[in-house]
Structure formats: C-alpha cells, structure tokens
Amino acid sequence: MSQTIEQIKSEFIEGMSSMSQFSGFPKGMGASFAVLYLSPNPLSLDDLVEHTGLTKGAISTNVRALARLGLVRSVSRLADRKDYYEAETDFYKAIRAILKERKNSEFDRAVSSVKSALAELEADSGSGDEAERLFLRKRLQALQSFFDAVDSLTSAVTRLEGLGLNTVQSVLKILK
Amino acid sequence: MSQTIEQIKSEFIEGMSSMSQFSGFPKGMGASFAVLYLSPNPLSLDDLVEHTGLTKGAISTNVRALARLGLVRSVSRLADRKDYYEAETDFYKAIRAILKERKNSEFDRAVSSVKSALAELEADSGSGDEAERLFLRKRLQALQSFFDAVDSLTSAVTRLEGLGLNTVQSVLKILK
DNA sequence: TACTACATTTAGTACGTACTAAACGTACAA
DNA sequence: TTGTACGTTTAGTACGTACTAAATGTAGTA
C-alpha cells in the first residue's frame, strides 16, 4: 500500500476527529467513523483498535454511540462471532437522524420552558408590575417565535424521506 | 415586584444556561444573555454579577464573548465610567454572526482538509493500489459535495441582509 | 501627583468527561 | 464441563475548561 495514501487517510482521520470534538462529540467517535468511512469492507472492533490506536473499550462505546445516531450500521457475518461495522454513506439520512435525536435533548427542554414561562405569565395576570409584565411578554414571545421557526425547520427536515441535493438546491435558490 | 415574575425569570435564566452549555458554550454565557434579554434597560457588569451569582471576572469574559458573537451590544452612558450591555433582539442577525464566526473555526479547517486530500489523491496517480485509490476518491468526493452543500447554505445565510420570518417561511414551504 | 472606580488578566481550583486497563459477562467449541 | 474469543462494563486517570479570588491595568477625579 502506498505511503501517500496512508498519509491521506490518517490526515482525514485526524480532521474528522477535530470536527467531531468541535461539534461536541468525543474525538474517538469522529476517528472511528472516519476509519469506517474509508474502508471498502466492514470492520471489526479490533480492526478499529488497530487503526485508531484507541482501546477496545473506548471503541466499543464510541461505535455504539455512532450506531445510535445512525452514522454506522452493524453487519453480522455468518459463522463469525465478531461484530462488523460499516459507515452510513447517505449523510442527509444521518443528519435527519441526528436532528431527530436532539429533539429530546436539553435544548428542546429549554425551548419548551420558554413556552411554559409565557403561559404562567398570562395566567396570574393580576399581580406585580404591569409594565414589566408587558415587557417580559413581548420579549418571551419574540424568542418563542424564533424558536418555533427553528423547530419547524428541523422537524420538517426530519420528516422528509427524500431530502437530497435537489431539495438543498431549491432552498439555496430562495436564499440567493 | 411579584414573586412569580421573579420565578419565571430565574427559570428562564436556568433554561438558557442549560441550552448554552448544550450548544458548547459556557453556562455563564447563556445566563448572562438571559439576564440581559429580560432587562428593559442596559445593565452593568455589577448588575450581572448580582443577578447571576457569578464573579465579575467570569462575567467580564462571558460578556465579551457574547459581544464578539453579536448577541450583546455595549452601550456607553455619558458621564458614567461603567460599561453597560444590552441583548441583541434580532436573533436572525445573531445567527448570521455566529455562522460567520464559525467559518474560521476547526470545523472549516477539517472541511478544507478533505478538499486537499482529494487534490493530493489526484496528484500522484501512479503509485499504490489502483482499486483502493478509486474507492477513496469516490468516498471523499461524496463527502465533499455534502460539505459543499452545507457550506453554500450557511454562507448564503450569512450573506443575507434581510433574513427574516418571510424567508424562513418560504424555505419551509419547499421542505413541506 | 495620589485616589477611586471600574474592567481585565492571571494563578489556582473544581468538575466533567473521554480515555486506559482490567474485570466481567456471554456464547460458542472441544 | 472447561476453555476461548469476543463485547461490555467498571474503576481509576488524565486533561480541558469554566469558574473564583486576587493582582494588575486604566482612565477619570481631587
């Protein structure tokens, strides 16, 4: 195997590690995905250990996380006890999965807390400073409508089956 | 000032803190922004210290970070040495600023590393396993076109001056 | 000049978390 | 049954980072 190809590979793996870390995921997750993405055939945990330099335990948890996100699929081979994994190559599919995952996250809880705050504000409309109450209402409503827009966007994306380049391109036309 | 209004405020502050943390920013950044966002008038660092419970040092760095992202503006009052700050209320504007900021980040460096990997791959086309070289090219090209789509999207957004609800809504129509 | 009221920066600390090493569980094989 | 080849879980560690407390600017004021 050529020297430069190995170089290119390991640069890519490092790049995906940084990217993963930057996005809030473990570095090892990015590295594992990168290795799988550059492999023509499914790899075992031991293969990943070899190519990433991480421990089997770390690989195990990272790959499981990737699988939960839909970025990696497990492939079982008959008459082979090992689990093999391959990378998802349809990124739009993967993005949808990640967005879906995040729906139940801390982020969404915060968003819905704004909604409930507004509801409470309307509820006991008698007490407290009336001017401040009005101001708060306005601010919270503005924030909520922003959140709603973001929410509609992401949930629209997750609902899509056939999101692909053509969809993205028509969106780009509007933004142009 | 009513008890329940104070409650609503502090719940909101806590929610924004969690949200901030989840998005990869310090909790204190979210808290500072939340306090400013709920205040009818600009606040000093000492005001923020009082309302968040953090130290002045922490507040200082957090507010500066918020200002760099365009989520907060400093307001100087004549004949007053204190700096005052107010929250940006146009979130679409803020989003654009954040996206712009991220253009020079680790994320983008990783993206461009894919591009250069492809270039290198084409360059020394003589050496190494030909089948693997072809496979790598295909995979890297697929990844790059995905990154390009994302990149066009975000840079289109940052270029927009008048991005608002109407734009978002027409995008939503397509995704529908 | 020295003083005051700020903001910023720095040294140190506490905490979360991704990792390693090793114990454990589990299923197939002899 | 024991042995073996896996994957997973756990206890401990190392590291990054957001914070506190305190020192250090810095610009107005007497």
GROMACS .gro file of C-alpha atoms (C1' of nucleotides) in nm:
model
  412
    1MET     CA    1   0.000   0.000   0.000
    2SER     CA    2   0.137   0.337  -0.099
    3GLN     CA    3   0.285   0.569   0.157
    4THR     CA    4   0.095   0.875   0.044
    5ILE     CA    5  -0.241   0.700   0.054
    6GLU     CA    6  -0.176   0.608   0.415
    7GLN     CA    7  -0.086   0.969   0.481
    8ILE     CA    8  -0.402   1.099   0.320
    9LYS     CA    9  -0.606   0.855   0.522
   10SER     CA   10  -0.456   0.948   0.854
   11GLU     CA   11  -0.491   1.319   0.781
   12PHE     CA   12  -0.856   1.262   0.707
   13ILE     CA   13  -0.899   1.066   1.027
   14GLU     CA   14  -0.739   1.344   1.226
   15GLY     CA   15  -0.957   1.603   1.056
   16MET     CA   16  -1.274   1.416   1.136
   17SER     CA   17  -1.158   1.382   1.497
   18SER     CA   18  -1.122   1.757   1.532
   19MET     CA   19  -1.454   1.811   1.364
   20SER     CA   20  -1.621   1.565   1.597
   21GLN     CA   21  -1.471   1.729   1.902
   22PHE     CA   22  -1.573   2.071   1.779
   23SER     CA   23  -1.931   1.951   1.734
   24GLY     CA   24  -1.944   1.831   2.093
   25PHE     CA   25  -1.884   1.463   2.030
   26PRO     CA   26  -1.583   1.263   2.151
   27LYS     CA   27  -1.278   1.273   1.930
   28GLY     CA   28  -1.280   0.894   1.915
   29MET     CA   29  -1.625   0.899   1.759
   30GLY     CA   30  -1.501   1.106   1.468
   31ALA     CA   31  -1.193   0.888   1.429
   32SER     CA   32  -1.395   0.566   1.432
   33PHE     CA   33  -1.636   0.699   1.175
   34ALA     CA   34  -1.353   0.821   0.955
   35VAL     CA   35  -1.182   0.482   0.956
   36LEU     CA   36  -1.506   0.304   0.872
   37TYR     CA   37  -1.588   0.559   0.604
   38LEU     CA   38  -1.257   0.500   0.430
   39SER     CA   39  -1.287   0.122   0.443
   40PRO     CA   40  -1.432  -0.072   0.146
   41ASN     CA   41  -1.541  -0.356   0.375
   42PRO     CA   42  -1.698  -0.365   0.722
   43LEU     CA   43  -1.451  -0.365   1.010
   44SER     CA   44  -1.442  -0.535   1.347
   45LEU     CA   45  -1.376  -0.360   1.676
   46ASP     CA   46  -1.024  -0.500   1.669
   47ASP     CA   47  -0.969  -0.353   1.325
   48LEU     CA   48  -1.076  -0.017   1.461
   49VAL     CA   49  -0.848  -0.056   1.760
   50GLU     CA   50  -0.561  -0.116   1.523
   51HIS     CA   51  -0.635   0.182   1.300
   52THR     CA   52  -0.720   0.437   1.568
   53GLY     CA   53  -0.483   0.343   1.849
   54LEU     CA   54  -0.769   0.359   2.099
   55THR     CA   55  -0.862   0.086   2.342
   56LYS     CA   56  -1.129  -0.168   2.272
   57GLY     CA   57  -1.347  -0.031   2.548
   58ALA     CA   58  -1.339   0.318   2.406
   59ILE     CA   59  -1.406   0.189   2.056
   60SER     CA   60  -1.698  -0.012   2.182
   61THR     CA   61  -1.873   0.283   2.341
   62ASN     CA   62  -1.793   0.518   2.054
   63VAL     CA   63  -1.921   0.279   1.789
   64ARG     CA   64  -2.236   0.218   1.986
   65ALA     CA   65  -2.295   0.593   2.001
   66LEU     CA   66  -2.238   0.620   1.626
   67ALA     CA   67  -2.484   0.340   1.569
   68ARG     CA   68  -2.747   0.513   1.782
   69LEU     CA   69  -2.704   0.823   1.567
   70GLY     CA   70  -2.740   0.618   1.251
   71LEU     CA   71  -2.394   0.709   1.128
   72VAL     CA   72  -2.282   0.347   1.141
   73ARG     CA   73  -2.451   0.014   1.079
   74SER     CA   74  -2.358  -0.324   1.226
   75VAL     CA   75  -2.314  -0.607   0.979
   76SER     CA   76  -2.316  -0.962   1.109
   77ARG     CA   77  -2.126  -1.225   0.920
   78LEU     CA   78  -2.240  -1.584   0.932
   79ALA     CA   79  -2.016  -1.819   1.124
   80ASP     CA   80  -1.820  -1.531   1.268
   81ARG     CA   81  -1.861  -1.420   1.624
   82LYS     CA   82  -1.722  -1.077   1.564
   83ASP     CA   83  -1.945  -0.777   1.501
   84TYR     CA   84  -1.859  -0.579   1.193
   85TYR     CA   85  -1.948  -0.219   1.123
   86GLU     CA   86  -1.980  -0.003   0.816
   87ALA     CA   87  -2.030   0.372   0.775
   88GLU     CA   88  -2.355   0.525   0.659
   89THR     CA   89  -2.278   0.700   0.330
   90ASP     CA   90  -2.604   0.891   0.296
   91PHE     CA   91  -2.525   1.197   0.501
   92TYR     CA   92  -2.866   1.354   0.460
   93LYS     CA   93  -3.011   1.047   0.620
   94ALA     CA   94  -2.760   1.075   0.901
   95ILE     CA   95  -2.833   1.443   0.954
   96ARG     CA   96  -3.201   1.365   0.984
   97ALA     CA   97  -3.123   1.102   1.247
   98ILE     CA   98  -2.909   1.341   1.448
   99LEU     CA   99  -3.173   1.613   1.441
  100LYS     CA  100  -3.436   1.364   1.550
  101GLU     CA  101  -3.215   1.254   1.837
  102ARG     CA  102  -3.172   1.608   1.955
  103LYS     CA  103  -3.547   1.663   1.977
  104ASN     CA  104  -3.550   1.504   2.321
  105SER     CA  105  -3.242   1.681   2.440
  106GLU     CA  106  -3.162   1.953   2.687
  107PHE     CA  107  -3.200   2.202   2.406
  108ASP     CA  108  -3.562   2.119   2.346
  109ARG     CA  109  -3.639   2.120   2.716
  110ALA     CA  110  -3.510   2.475   2.735
  111VAL     CA  111  -3.720   2.575   2.435
  112SER     CA  112  -4.036   2.438   2.588
  113SER     CA  113  -3.956   2.610   2.917
  114VAL     CA  114  -3.997   2.940   2.735
  115LYS     CA  115  -4.340   2.831   2.627
  116SER     CA  116  -4.442   2.742   2.982
  117ALA     CA  117  -4.296   3.065   3.116
  118LEU     CA  118  -4.521   3.256   2.880
  119ALA     CA  119  -4.819   3.051   2.987
  120GLU     CA  120  -4.753   3.125   3.354
  121LEU     CA  121  -4.709   3.490   3.275
  122GLU     CA  122  -5.054   3.506   3.119
  123ALA     CA  123  -5.207   3.301   3.398
  124ASP     CA  124  -5.163   3.523   3.706
  125SER     CA  125  -5.222   3.845   3.519
  126GLY     CA  126  -5.313   4.034   3.835
  127SER     CA  127  -5.000   4.054   4.042
  128GLY     CA  128  -4.683   4.257   4.003
  129ASP     CA  129  -4.565   4.546   3.798
  130GLU     CA  130  -4.782   4.576   3.492
  131ALA     CA  131  -4.522   4.748   3.272
  132GLU     CA  132  -4.260   4.484   3.340
  133ARG     CA  133  -4.509   4.208   3.282
  134LEU     CA  134  -4.586   4.352   2.939
  135PHE     CA  135  -4.219   4.387   2.857
  136LEU     CA  136  -4.145   4.029   2.955
  137ARG     CA  137  -4.433   3.905   2.747
  138LYS     CA  138  -4.303   4.083   2.441
  139ARG     CA  139  -3.951   3.952   2.482
  140LEU     CA  140  -4.056   3.595   2.551
  141GLN     CA  141  -4.297   3.596   2.259
  142ALA     CA  142  -4.026   3.715   2.022
  143LEU     CA  143  -3.796   3.442   2.145
  144GLN     CA  144  -4.066   3.181   2.114
  145SER     CA  145  -4.149   3.269   1.756
  146PHE     CA  146  -3.782   3.238   1.672
  147PHE     CA  147  -3.761   2.900   1.839
  148ASP     CA  148  -4.077   2.794   1.659
  149ALA     CA  149  -3.922   2.882   1.324
  150VAL     CA  150  -3.609   2.682   1.401
  151ASP     CA  151  -3.822   2.399   1.530
  152SER     CA  152  -4.040   2.388   1.217
  153LEU     CA  153  -3.729   2.384   1.005
  154THR     CA  154  -3.564   2.095   1.181
  155SER     CA  155  -3.878   1.889   1.221
  156ALA     CA  156  -3.960   1.948   0.855
  157VAL     CA  157  -3.620   1.811   0.769
  158THR     CA  158  -3.661   1.506   0.990
  159ARG     CA  159  -3.997   1.430   0.834
  160LEU     CA  160  -3.852   1.430   0.485
  161GLU     CA  161  -3.778   1.094   0.330
  162GLY     CA  162  -3.615   1.209   0.012
  163LEU     CA  163  -3.406   1.501   0.123
  164GLY     CA  164  -3.121   1.526  -0.118
  165LEU     CA  165  -2.919   1.759  -0.327
  166ASN     CA  166  -3.215   1.879  -0.530
  167THR     CA  167  -3.402   1.987  -0.218
  168VAL     CA  168  -3.098   2.164  -0.084
  169GLN     CA  169  -3.050   2.337  -0.413
  170SER     CA  170  -3.400   2.471  -0.429
  171VAL     CA  171  -3.357   2.604  -0.080
  172LEU     CA  172  -3.038   2.773  -0.191
  173LYS     CA  173  -3.227   2.946  -0.473
  174ILE     CA  174  -3.452   3.119  -0.223
  175LEU     CA  175  -3.166   3.229  -0.006
  176LYS     CA  176  -2.981   3.363  -0.306
  177MET     CA  177  -4.202   4.303   4.236
  178SER     CA  178  -4.415   3.993   4.225
  179GLN     CA  179  -4.283   3.663   4.345
  180THR     CA  180  -4.399   3.468   4.041
  181ILE     CA  181  -4.235   3.705   3.796
  182GLU     CA  182  -3.903   3.653   3.971
  183GLN     CA  183  -3.961   3.280   3.950
  184ILE     CA  184  -4.035   3.292   3.579
  185LYS     CA  185  -3.723   3.497   3.522
  186SER     CA  186  -3.493   3.264   3.709
  187GLU     CA  187  -3.641   2.961   3.539
  188PHE     CA  188  -3.573   3.125   3.207
  189ILE     CA  189  -3.218   3.207   3.308
  190GLU     CA  190  -3.159   2.848   3.411
  191GLY     CA  191  -3.306   2.721   3.086
  192MET     CA  192  -3.082   2.943   2.876
  193SER     CA  193  -2.784   2.826   3.079
  194SER     CA  194  -2.856   2.463   3.001
  195MET     CA  195  -2.913   2.549   2.638
  196SER     CA  196  -2.585   2.736   2.622
  197GLN     CA  197  -2.397   2.450   2.779
  198PHE     CA  198  -2.558   2.202   2.543
  199SER     CA  199  -2.453   2.413   2.247
  200GLY     CA  200  -2.092   2.406   2.358
  201PHE     CA  201  -2.080   2.748   2.519
  202PRO     CA  202  -2.017   2.819   2.888
  203LYS     CA  203  -2.322   2.810   3.110
  204GLY     CA  204  -2.243   3.161   3.227
  205MET     CA  205  -2.275   3.292   2.874
  206GLY     CA  206  -2.629   3.170   2.849
  207ALA     CA  207  -2.711   3.306   3.192
  208SER     CA  208  -2.565   3.648   3.114
  209PHE     CA  209  -2.753   3.671   2.789
  210ALA     CA  210  -3.075   3.564   2.956
  211VAL     CA  211  -3.046   3.832   3.224
  212LEU     CA  212  -2.975   4.100   2.964
  213TYR     CA  213  -3.256   3.977   2.743
  214LEU     CA  214  -3.508   4.009   3.023
  215SER     CA  215  -3.394   4.357   3.123
  216PRO     CA  216  -3.570   4.666   2.982
  217ASN     CA  217  -3.253   4.873   3.029
  218PRO     CA  218  -2.886   4.805   2.971
  219LEU     CA  219  -2.703   4.650   3.265
  220SER     CA  220  -2.356   4.693   3.407
  221LEU     CA  221  -2.118   4.410   3.490
  222ASP     CA  222  -2.204   4.456   3.855
  223ASP     CA  223  -2.572   4.422   3.778
  224LEU     CA  224  -2.496   4.095   3.603
  225VAL     CA  225  -2.288   3.978   3.897
  226GLU     CA  226  -2.582   4.044   4.122
  227HIS     CA  227  -2.834   3.863   3.904
  228THR     CA  228  -2.626   3.559   3.807
  229GLY     CA  229  -2.422   3.497   4.121
  230LEU     CA  230  -2.104   3.468   3.915
  231THR     CA  231  -1.784   3.662   3.974
  232LYS     CA  232  -1.703   3.980   3.793
  233GLY     CA  233  -1.413   3.814   3.615
  234ALA     CA  234  -1.631   3.540   3.478
  235ILE     CA  235  -1.899   3.788   3.377
  236SER     CA  236  -1.640   4.000   3.201
  237THR     CA  237  -1.510   3.719   2.981
  238ASN     CA  238  -1.858   3.581   2.914
  239VAL     CA  239  -1.998   3.917   2.812
  240ARG     CA  240  -1.701   3.983   2.588
  241ALA     CA  241  -1.759   3.651   2.418
  242LEU     CA  242  -2.126   3.736   2.373
  243ALA     CA  243  -2.030   4.071   2.224
  244ARG     CA  244  -1.792   3.904   1.978
  245LEU     CA  245  -2.078   3.681   1.865
  246GLY     CA  246  -2.305   3.982   1.824
  247LEU     CA  247  -2.550   3.857   2.082
  248VAL     CA  248  -2.487   4.155   2.306
  249ARG     CA  249  -2.407   4.521   2.245
  250SER     CA  250  -2.222   4.756   2.473
  251VAL     CA  251  -2.390   5.086   2.548
  252SER     CA  252  -2.186   5.368   2.692
  253ARG     CA  253  -2.355   5.625   2.905
  254LEU     CA  254  -2.221   5.974   2.918
  255ALA     CA  255  -2.058   6.073   3.243
  256ASP     CA  256  -2.059   5.715   3.363
  257ARG     CA  257  -1.746   5.506   3.372
  258LYS     CA  258  -1.935   5.180   3.378
  259ASP     CA  259  -1.993   4.981   3.063
  260TYR     CA  260  -2.349   4.882   3.004
  261TYR     CA  261  -2.473   4.599   2.790
  262GLU     CA  262  -2.796   4.511   2.619
  263ALA     CA  263  -2.909   4.196   2.440
  264GLU     CA  264  -2.947   4.174   2.066
  265THR     CA  265  -3.314   4.107   2.000
  266ASP     CA  266  -3.286   4.024   1.631
  267PHE     CA  267  -3.198   3.658   1.651
  268TYR     CA  268  -3.162   3.611   1.279
  269LYS     CA  269  -2.893   3.874   1.285
  270ALA     CA  270  -2.724   3.694   1.572
  271ILE     CA  271  -2.743   3.360   1.394
  272ARG     CA  272  -2.573   3.509   1.092
  273ALA     CA  273  -2.296   3.644   1.312
  274ILE     CA  274  -2.242   3.307   1.477
  275LEU     CA  275  -2.227   3.128   1.144
  276LYS     CA  276  -1.980   3.382   1.015
  277GLU     CA  277  -1.765   3.333   1.321
  278ARG     CA  278  -1.757   2.959   1.270
  279LYS     CA  279  -1.624   2.995   0.917
  280ASN     CA  280  -1.272   3.027   1.052
  281SER     CA  281  -1.310   2.750   1.303
  282GLU     CA  282  -1.181   2.399   1.348
  283PHE     CA  283  -1.484   2.276   1.162
  284ASP     CA  284  -1.399   2.459   0.845
  285ARG     CA  285  -1.037   2.355   0.863
  286ALA     CA  286  -1.147   1.994   0.867
  287VAL     CA  287  -1.374   2.053   0.571
  288SER     CA  288  -1.097   2.204   0.365
  289SER     CA  289  -0.866   1.920   0.461
  290VAL     CA  290  -1.098   1.689   0.269
  291LYS     CA  291  -1.055   1.908  -0.033
  292SER     CA  292  -0.677   1.897  -0.011
  293ALA     CA  293  -0.680   1.521   0.049
  294LEU     CA  294  -0.869   1.481  -0.279
  295ALA     CA  295  -0.622   1.704  -0.456
  296GLU     CA  296  -0.328   1.500  -0.331
  297LEU     CA  297  -0.503   1.183  -0.431
  298GLU     CA  298  -0.535   1.305  -0.789
  299ALA     CA  299  -0.180   1.434  -0.793
  300ASP     CA  300   0.031   1.119  -0.754
  301SER     CA  301  -0.199   0.898  -0.960
  302GLY     CA  302   0.075   0.644  -1.032
  303SER     CA  303   0.154   0.482  -0.702
  304GLY     CA  304  -0.033   0.235  -0.488
  305ASP     CA  305  -0.333   0.008  -0.523
  306GLU     CA  306  -0.548   0.137  -0.805
  307ALA     CA  307  -0.876  -0.010  -0.678
  308GLU     CA  308  -0.836   0.143  -0.335
  309ARG     CA  309  -0.739   0.476  -0.487
  310LEU     CA  310  -1.061   0.476  -0.686
  311PHE     CA  311  -1.265   0.383  -0.383
  312LEU     CA  312  -1.113   0.660  -0.173
  313ARG     CA  313  -1.178   0.912  -0.445
  314LYS     CA  314  -1.544   0.818  -0.460
  315ARG     CA  315  -1.589   0.839  -0.086
  316LEU     CA  316  -1.407   1.166  -0.047
  317GLN     CA  317  -1.592   1.322  -0.337
  318ALA     CA  318  -1.926   1.225  -0.187
  319LEU     CA  319  -1.824   1.379   0.143
  320GLN     CA  320  -1.701   1.693  -0.024
  321SER     CA  321  -2.021   1.751  -0.216
  322PHE     CA  322  -2.211   1.717   0.108
  323PHE     CA  323  -1.984   1.967   0.279
  324ASP     CA  324  -2.018   2.199  -0.017
  325ALA     CA  325  -2.394   2.192   0.014
  326VAL     CA  326  -2.379   2.274   0.384
  327ASP     CA  327  -2.124   2.541   0.314
  328SER     CA  328  -2.332   2.707   0.044
  329LEU     CA  329  -2.627   2.706   0.277
  330THR     CA  330  -2.451   2.871   0.566
  331SER     CA  331  -2.261   3.123   0.358
  332ALA     CA  332  -2.582   3.211   0.176
  333VAL     CA  333  -2.739   3.281   0.510
  334THR     CA  334  -2.450   3.495   0.627
  335ARG     CA  335  -2.464   3.700   0.309
  336LEU     CA  336  -2.829   3.781   0.358
  337GLU     CA  337  -2.914   4.120   0.497
  338GLY     CA  338  -3.284   4.081   0.534
  339LEU     CA  339  -3.326   3.726   0.652
  340GLY     CA  340  -3.645   3.716   0.847
  341LEU     CA  341  -3.961   3.523   0.908
  342ASN     CA  342  -4.079   3.553   0.549
  343THR     CA  343  -3.760   3.399   0.416
  344VAL     CA  344  -3.776   3.119   0.667
  345GLN     CA  345  -4.136   3.058   0.577
  346SER     CA  346  -4.068   3.026   0.207
  347VAL     CA  347  -3.794   2.779   0.287
  348LEU     CA  348  -4.039   2.584   0.498
  349LYS     CA  349  -4.278   2.567   0.202
  350ILE     CA  350  -4.019   2.381  -0.002
  351LEU     CA  351  -3.940   2.139   0.275
  352LYS     CA  352  -4.308   2.074   0.329
  353DT     C1'  353   0.051   6.363   4.198
  354DA     C1'  354  -0.231   6.020   4.457
  355DC     C1'  355  -0.701   5.825   4.480
  356DT     C1'  356  -1.101   5.596   4.318
  357DA     C1'  357  -1.394   5.313   4.049
  358DC     C1'  358  -1.402   5.050   3.727
  359DA     C1'  359  -1.253   4.636   3.373
  360DT     C1'  360  -0.927   4.289   3.262
  361DT     C1'  361  -0.598   3.944   3.339
  362DT     C1'  362  -0.374   3.581   3.597
  363DA     C1'  363  -0.293   3.184   3.921
  364DG     C1'  364  -0.520   2.833   4.120
  365DT     C1'  365  -0.928   2.515   4.179
  366DA     C1'  366  -1.313   2.221   4.094
  367DC     C1'  367  -1.558   1.950   3.784
  368DG     C1'  368  -1.696   1.699   3.389
  369DT     C1'  369  -1.563   1.364   3.071
  370DA     C1'  370  -1.312   1.076   2.732
  371DC     C1'  371  -0.995   0.777   2.785
  372DT     C1'  372  -0.698   0.323   2.965
  373DA     C1'  373  -0.656  -0.105   3.192
  374DA     C1'  374  -0.870  -0.473   3.369
  375DA     C1'  375  -1.258  -0.727   3.542
  376DC     C1'  376  -1.677  -0.919   3.398
  377DG     C1'  377  -2.037  -1.131   3.113
  378DT     C1'  378  -2.158  -1.433   2.734
  379DA     C1'  379  -2.189  -1.758   2.381
  380DC     C1'  380  -1.981  -2.097   2.111
  381DA     C1'  381  -1.635  -2.506   2.088
  382DA     C1'  382  -1.399  -2.902   2.240
  383DT     C1'  383  -1.778  -2.912   3.180
  384DT     C1'  384  -1.382  -2.613   3.085
  385DG     C1'  385  -1.171  -2.314   2.759
  386DT     C1'  386  -1.171  -1.948   2.431
  387DA     C1'  387  -1.286  -1.540   2.177
  388DC     C1'  388  -1.535  -1.200   2.178
  389DG     C1'  389  -1.811  -0.741   2.362
  390DT     C1'  390  -1.931  -0.462   2.757
  391DT     C1'  391  -1.887  -0.254   3.192
  392DT     C1'  392  -1.631  -0.055   3.572
  393DA     C1'  393  -1.267   0.176   3.849
  394DG     C1'  394  -0.928   0.488   3.804
  395DT     C1'  395  -0.669   0.861   3.547
  396DA     C1'  396  -0.553   1.250   3.271
  397DC     C1'  397  -0.694   1.657   3.061
  398DG     C1'  398  -0.954   2.051   2.925
  399DT     C1'  399  -1.208   2.426   3.085
  400DA     C1'  400  -1.528   2.737   3.333
  401DC     C1'  401  -1.505   2.919   3.735
  402DT     C1'  402  -1.319   3.202   4.196
  403DA     C1'  403  -1.016   3.509   4.422
  404DA     C1'  404  -0.685   3.834   4.383
  405DA     C1'  405  -0.344   4.102   4.135
  406DT     C1'  406  -0.293   4.416   3.769
  407DG     C1'  407  -0.415   4.758   3.432
  408DT     C1'  408  -0.652   5.206   3.322
  409DA     C1'  409  -0.899   5.614   3.293
  410DG     C1'  410  -1.115   5.972   3.508
  411DT     C1'  411  -1.108   6.293   3.963
  412DA     C1'  412  -0.941   6.560   4.352
   0.00000   0.00000   0.00000
